[in-house]
Coordinates of C-alpha atoms in Angstrom, one line a residue:
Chain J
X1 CA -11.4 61.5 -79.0
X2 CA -8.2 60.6 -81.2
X3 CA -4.7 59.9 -80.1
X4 CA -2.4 60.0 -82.4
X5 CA 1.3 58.5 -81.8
X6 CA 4.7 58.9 -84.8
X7 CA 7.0 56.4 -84.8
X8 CA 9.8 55.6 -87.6
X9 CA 11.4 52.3 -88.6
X10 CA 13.9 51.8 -91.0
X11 CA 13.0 54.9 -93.2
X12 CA 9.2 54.1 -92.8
X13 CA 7.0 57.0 -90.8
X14 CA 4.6 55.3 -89.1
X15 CA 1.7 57.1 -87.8
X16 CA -1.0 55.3 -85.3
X17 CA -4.5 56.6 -84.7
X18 CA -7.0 55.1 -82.0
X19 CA -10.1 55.8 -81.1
X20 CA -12.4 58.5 -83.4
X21 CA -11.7 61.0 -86.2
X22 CA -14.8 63.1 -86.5
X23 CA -14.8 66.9 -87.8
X24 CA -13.5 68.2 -84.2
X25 CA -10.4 65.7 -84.1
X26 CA -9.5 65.3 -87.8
X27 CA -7.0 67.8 -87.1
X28 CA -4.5 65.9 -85.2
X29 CA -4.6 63.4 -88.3
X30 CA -3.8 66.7 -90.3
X31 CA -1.0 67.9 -88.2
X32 CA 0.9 64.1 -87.9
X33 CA 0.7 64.2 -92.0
X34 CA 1.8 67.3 -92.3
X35 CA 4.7 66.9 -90.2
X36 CA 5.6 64.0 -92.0
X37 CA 5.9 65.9 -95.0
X38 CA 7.8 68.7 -93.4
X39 CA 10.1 66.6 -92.7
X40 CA 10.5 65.4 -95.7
X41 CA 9.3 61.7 -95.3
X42 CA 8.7 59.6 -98.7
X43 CA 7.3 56.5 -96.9
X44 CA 4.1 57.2 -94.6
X45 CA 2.6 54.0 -93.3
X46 CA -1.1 55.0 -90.9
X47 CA -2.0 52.0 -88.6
X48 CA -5.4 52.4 -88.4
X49 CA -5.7 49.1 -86.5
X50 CA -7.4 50.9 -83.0
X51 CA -9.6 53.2 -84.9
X52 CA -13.3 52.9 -84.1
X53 CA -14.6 56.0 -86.1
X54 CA -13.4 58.2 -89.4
X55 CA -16.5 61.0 -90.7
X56 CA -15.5 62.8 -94.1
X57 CA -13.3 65.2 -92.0
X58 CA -10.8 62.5 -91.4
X59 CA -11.0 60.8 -95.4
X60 CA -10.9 64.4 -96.7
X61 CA -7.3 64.7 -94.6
X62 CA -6.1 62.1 -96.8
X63 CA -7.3 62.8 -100.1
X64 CA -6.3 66.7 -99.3
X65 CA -2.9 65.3 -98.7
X66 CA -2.8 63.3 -102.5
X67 CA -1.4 65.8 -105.1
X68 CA 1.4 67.1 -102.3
X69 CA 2.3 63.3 -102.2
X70 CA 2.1 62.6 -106.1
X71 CA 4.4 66.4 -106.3
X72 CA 6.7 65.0 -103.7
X73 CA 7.3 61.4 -104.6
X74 CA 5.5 60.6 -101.5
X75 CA 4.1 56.8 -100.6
X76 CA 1.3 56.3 -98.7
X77 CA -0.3 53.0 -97.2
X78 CA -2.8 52.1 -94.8
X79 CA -3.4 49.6 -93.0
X80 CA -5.5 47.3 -89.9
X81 CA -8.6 49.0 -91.0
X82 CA -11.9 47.3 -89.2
X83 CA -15.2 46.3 -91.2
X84 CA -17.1 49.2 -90.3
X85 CA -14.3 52.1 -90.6
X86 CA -13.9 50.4 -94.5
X87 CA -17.2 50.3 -95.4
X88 CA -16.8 54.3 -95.3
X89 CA -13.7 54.0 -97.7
X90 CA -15.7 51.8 -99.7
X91 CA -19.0 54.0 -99.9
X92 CA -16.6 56.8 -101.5
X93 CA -14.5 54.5 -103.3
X94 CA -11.5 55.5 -101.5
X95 CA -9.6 51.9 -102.5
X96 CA -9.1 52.9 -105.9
X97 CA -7.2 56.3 -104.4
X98 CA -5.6 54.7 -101.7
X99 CA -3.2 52.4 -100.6
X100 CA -4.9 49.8 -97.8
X101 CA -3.6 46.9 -96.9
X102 CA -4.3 44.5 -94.1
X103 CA -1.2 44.5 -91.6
X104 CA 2.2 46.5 -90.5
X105 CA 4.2 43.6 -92.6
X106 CA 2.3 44.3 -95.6
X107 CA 2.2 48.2 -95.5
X108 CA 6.3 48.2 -95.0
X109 CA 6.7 45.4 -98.5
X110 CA 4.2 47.9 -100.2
X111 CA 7.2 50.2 -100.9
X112 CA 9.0 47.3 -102.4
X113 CA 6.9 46.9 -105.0
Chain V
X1 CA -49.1 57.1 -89.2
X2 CA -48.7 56.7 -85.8
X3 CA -45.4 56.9 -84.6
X4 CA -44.0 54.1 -82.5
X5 CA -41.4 56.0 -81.0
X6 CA -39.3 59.4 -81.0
X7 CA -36.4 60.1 -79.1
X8 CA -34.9 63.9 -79.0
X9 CA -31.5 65.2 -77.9
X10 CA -30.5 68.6 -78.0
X11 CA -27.2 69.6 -78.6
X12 CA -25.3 73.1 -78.6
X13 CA -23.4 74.1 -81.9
X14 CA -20.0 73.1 -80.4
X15 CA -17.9 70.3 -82.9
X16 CA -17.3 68.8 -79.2
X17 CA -21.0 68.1 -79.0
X18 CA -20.6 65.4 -82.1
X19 CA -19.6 62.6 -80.0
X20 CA -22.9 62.8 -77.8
X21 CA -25.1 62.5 -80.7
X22 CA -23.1 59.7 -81.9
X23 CA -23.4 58.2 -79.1
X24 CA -27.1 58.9 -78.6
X25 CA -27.5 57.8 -82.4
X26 CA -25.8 54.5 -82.0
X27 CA -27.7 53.4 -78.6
X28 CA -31.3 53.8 -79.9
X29 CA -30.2 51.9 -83.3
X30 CA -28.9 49.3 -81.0
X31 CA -31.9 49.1 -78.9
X32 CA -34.5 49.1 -82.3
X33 CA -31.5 46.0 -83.0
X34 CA -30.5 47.5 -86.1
X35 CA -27.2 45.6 -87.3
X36 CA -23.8 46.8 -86.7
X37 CA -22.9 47.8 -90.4
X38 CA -26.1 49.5 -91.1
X39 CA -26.2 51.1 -87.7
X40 CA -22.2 52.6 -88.2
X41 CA -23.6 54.2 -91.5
X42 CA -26.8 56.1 -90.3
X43 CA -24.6 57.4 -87.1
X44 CA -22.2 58.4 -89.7
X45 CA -25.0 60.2 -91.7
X46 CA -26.1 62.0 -88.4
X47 CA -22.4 63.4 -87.5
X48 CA -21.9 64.7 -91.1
X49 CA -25.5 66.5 -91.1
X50 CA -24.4 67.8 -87.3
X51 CA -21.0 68.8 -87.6
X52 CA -22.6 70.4 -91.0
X53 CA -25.0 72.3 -89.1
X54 CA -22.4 73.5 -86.2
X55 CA -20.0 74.6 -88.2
X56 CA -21.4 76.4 -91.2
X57 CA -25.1 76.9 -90.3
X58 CA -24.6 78.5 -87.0
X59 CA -20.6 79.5 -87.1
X60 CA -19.8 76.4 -84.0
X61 CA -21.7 78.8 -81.7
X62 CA -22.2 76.9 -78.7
X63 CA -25.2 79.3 -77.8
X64 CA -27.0 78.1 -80.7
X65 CA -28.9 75.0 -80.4
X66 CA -29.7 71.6 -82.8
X67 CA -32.6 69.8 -81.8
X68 CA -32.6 66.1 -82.7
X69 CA -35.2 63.7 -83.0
X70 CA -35.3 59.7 -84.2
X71 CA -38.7 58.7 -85.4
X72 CA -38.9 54.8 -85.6
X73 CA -41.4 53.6 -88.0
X74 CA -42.4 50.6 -89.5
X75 CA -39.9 50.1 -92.2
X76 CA -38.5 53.1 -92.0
X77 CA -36.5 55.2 -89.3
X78 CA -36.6 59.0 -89.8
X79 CA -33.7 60.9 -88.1
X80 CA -34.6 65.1 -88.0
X81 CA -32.8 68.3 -87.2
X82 CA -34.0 71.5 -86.1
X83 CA -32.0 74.6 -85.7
X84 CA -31.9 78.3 -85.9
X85 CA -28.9 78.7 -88.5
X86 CA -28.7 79.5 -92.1
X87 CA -30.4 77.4 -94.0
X88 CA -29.0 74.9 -96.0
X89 CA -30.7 72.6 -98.6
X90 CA -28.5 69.2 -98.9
X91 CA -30.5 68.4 -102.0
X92 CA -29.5 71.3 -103.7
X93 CA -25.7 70.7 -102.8
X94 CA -23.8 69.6 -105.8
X95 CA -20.4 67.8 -104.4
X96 CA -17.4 68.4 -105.3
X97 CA -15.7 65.7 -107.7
X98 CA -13.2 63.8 -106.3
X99 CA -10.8 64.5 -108.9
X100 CA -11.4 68.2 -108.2
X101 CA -11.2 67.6 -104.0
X102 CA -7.8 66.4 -104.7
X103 CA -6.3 69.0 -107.3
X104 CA -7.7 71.7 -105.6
X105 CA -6.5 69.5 -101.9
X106 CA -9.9 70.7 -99.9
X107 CA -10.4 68.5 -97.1
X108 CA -14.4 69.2 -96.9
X109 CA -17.2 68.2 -99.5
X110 CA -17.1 64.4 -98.9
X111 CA -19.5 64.5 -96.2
X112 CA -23.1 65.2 -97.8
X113 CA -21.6 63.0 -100.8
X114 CA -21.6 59.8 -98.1
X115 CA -25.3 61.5 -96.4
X116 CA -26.5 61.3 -99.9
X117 CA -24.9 57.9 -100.3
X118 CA -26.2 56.6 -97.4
X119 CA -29.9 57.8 -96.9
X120 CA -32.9 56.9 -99.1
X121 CA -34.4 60.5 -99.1
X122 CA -33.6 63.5 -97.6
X123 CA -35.9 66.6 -97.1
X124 CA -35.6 70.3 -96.5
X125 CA -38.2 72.8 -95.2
X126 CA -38.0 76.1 -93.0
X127 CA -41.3 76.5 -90.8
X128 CA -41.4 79.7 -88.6
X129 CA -37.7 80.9 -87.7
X130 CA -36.5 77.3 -87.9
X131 CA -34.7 74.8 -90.5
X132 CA -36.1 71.3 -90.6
X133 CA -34.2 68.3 -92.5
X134 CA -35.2 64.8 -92.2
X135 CA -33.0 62.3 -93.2
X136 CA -35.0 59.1 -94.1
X137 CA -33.7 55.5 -94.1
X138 CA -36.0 52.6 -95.4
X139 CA -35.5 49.1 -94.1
X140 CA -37.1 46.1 -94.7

């Protein structure tokens, strides 16, 4: 199971995810982002600090998401992802599409840069 | 080859039915002590192949059933599905780029990329009425 909690901070949209993104839950992922963009948001930070779990379902959410955030203007980071959650990323080579980083500090000076 | 153990699980077509057989997945790895890293991989392999299986072989009809075997071997660990649905040969599945997953922004196709990724060999046959794939992972 997923929970998935918003939160915003000085012009950042955070979004936190615990527990497991599988093909059945991925969809709460889907619904926070597009909220975000609904709402117009240009800075989307995901903790992904208490997540045990991402299949494809949940990596496809993000890269589904990419061309609407390139169109928009749209920043996304990620960060607190655990060894085993990355090595997913890393199998599909994910880092070179997205923005990970290793803590909340970082992921709000990434739109600094 | 004799084999030195199999373990089944069978699971109705329902996406909810994913977390069992990750859970199932994950406990005999641990018990054959197959490490962390490794072990997160092949349970990954098994959801994608599932939820592959539940939602487009047999249309996430919970009536419809997947039955699951892991075959420990020596050096290798063979994990097997068996259902009733449309068949579906993995090999024969050409994934999506990932320029093209983004352009055209599809959320599915990364999943039998990382299967692929992951496994050493994967095999497809249809005996009777029924779909067999066997994912096989070599290990030292």
């Amino acid at each position: 199971m997923a929970e998935i909690a918003t939160e915003k901070y000085e012009g950042i949209h955070f979004i936190s995810v615990k527990g497991e993104i599988d093909a059945g839950s991925s969809i709460y992922l889907d619904n926070a982002l597009k909220e975000a963009i609904e709402e117009g948001e240009k800075k989307i930070v995901v903790n992904l600090s208490e997540l045990d779990y991402i299949s494809s379902a949940g990596l496809g959410v993000f890269i589904s998401h990419l061309d609407e955030f390139q169109l928009h203007k749209t920043k996304l980071t990620l960060f607190g992802i655990n060894d085993t959650v990355k090595q997913v990323f890393d199998i599909l080579g994910l880092e070179k599409l997205l923005t990970i980083v290793s803590d909340r500090q970082e992921a709000i000076d990434s739109f600094n840069d | 080859m004799t084999p030195l153990m199999t373990k089944r699980l069978t699971i109705g077509c329902s996406k909810d039915e994913l977390v069992r057989i990750r859970q199932f997945t994950s406990d005999m790895l641990e018990e054959h002590s197959v490490p962390d890293l490794q072990a997160h991989k092949l349970v990954l392999a098994v959801d994608e192949v599932c939820a592959n299986l539940i939602i487009h072989a047999n249309d996430c009809n919970p009536n419809s059933h997947i039955d699951f075997d892991i075959e420990f071997r020596p050096r290798q660990i063979i994990f097997t599905f068996r259902d009733k649905g449309e068949g579906f040969d993995i090999n024969e599945y050409e994934s999506p780029s990932m320029e093209e997953l983004i352009s055209t922004r599809r959320q599915g196709g990364l999943g039998l990329m990382l299967v692929k990724r992951i496994m050493d060999k994967i095999e497809f046959s249809t005996e009777k009425n029924h779909n067999i794939c066997r994912l096989i992972k070599m290990y030292p």
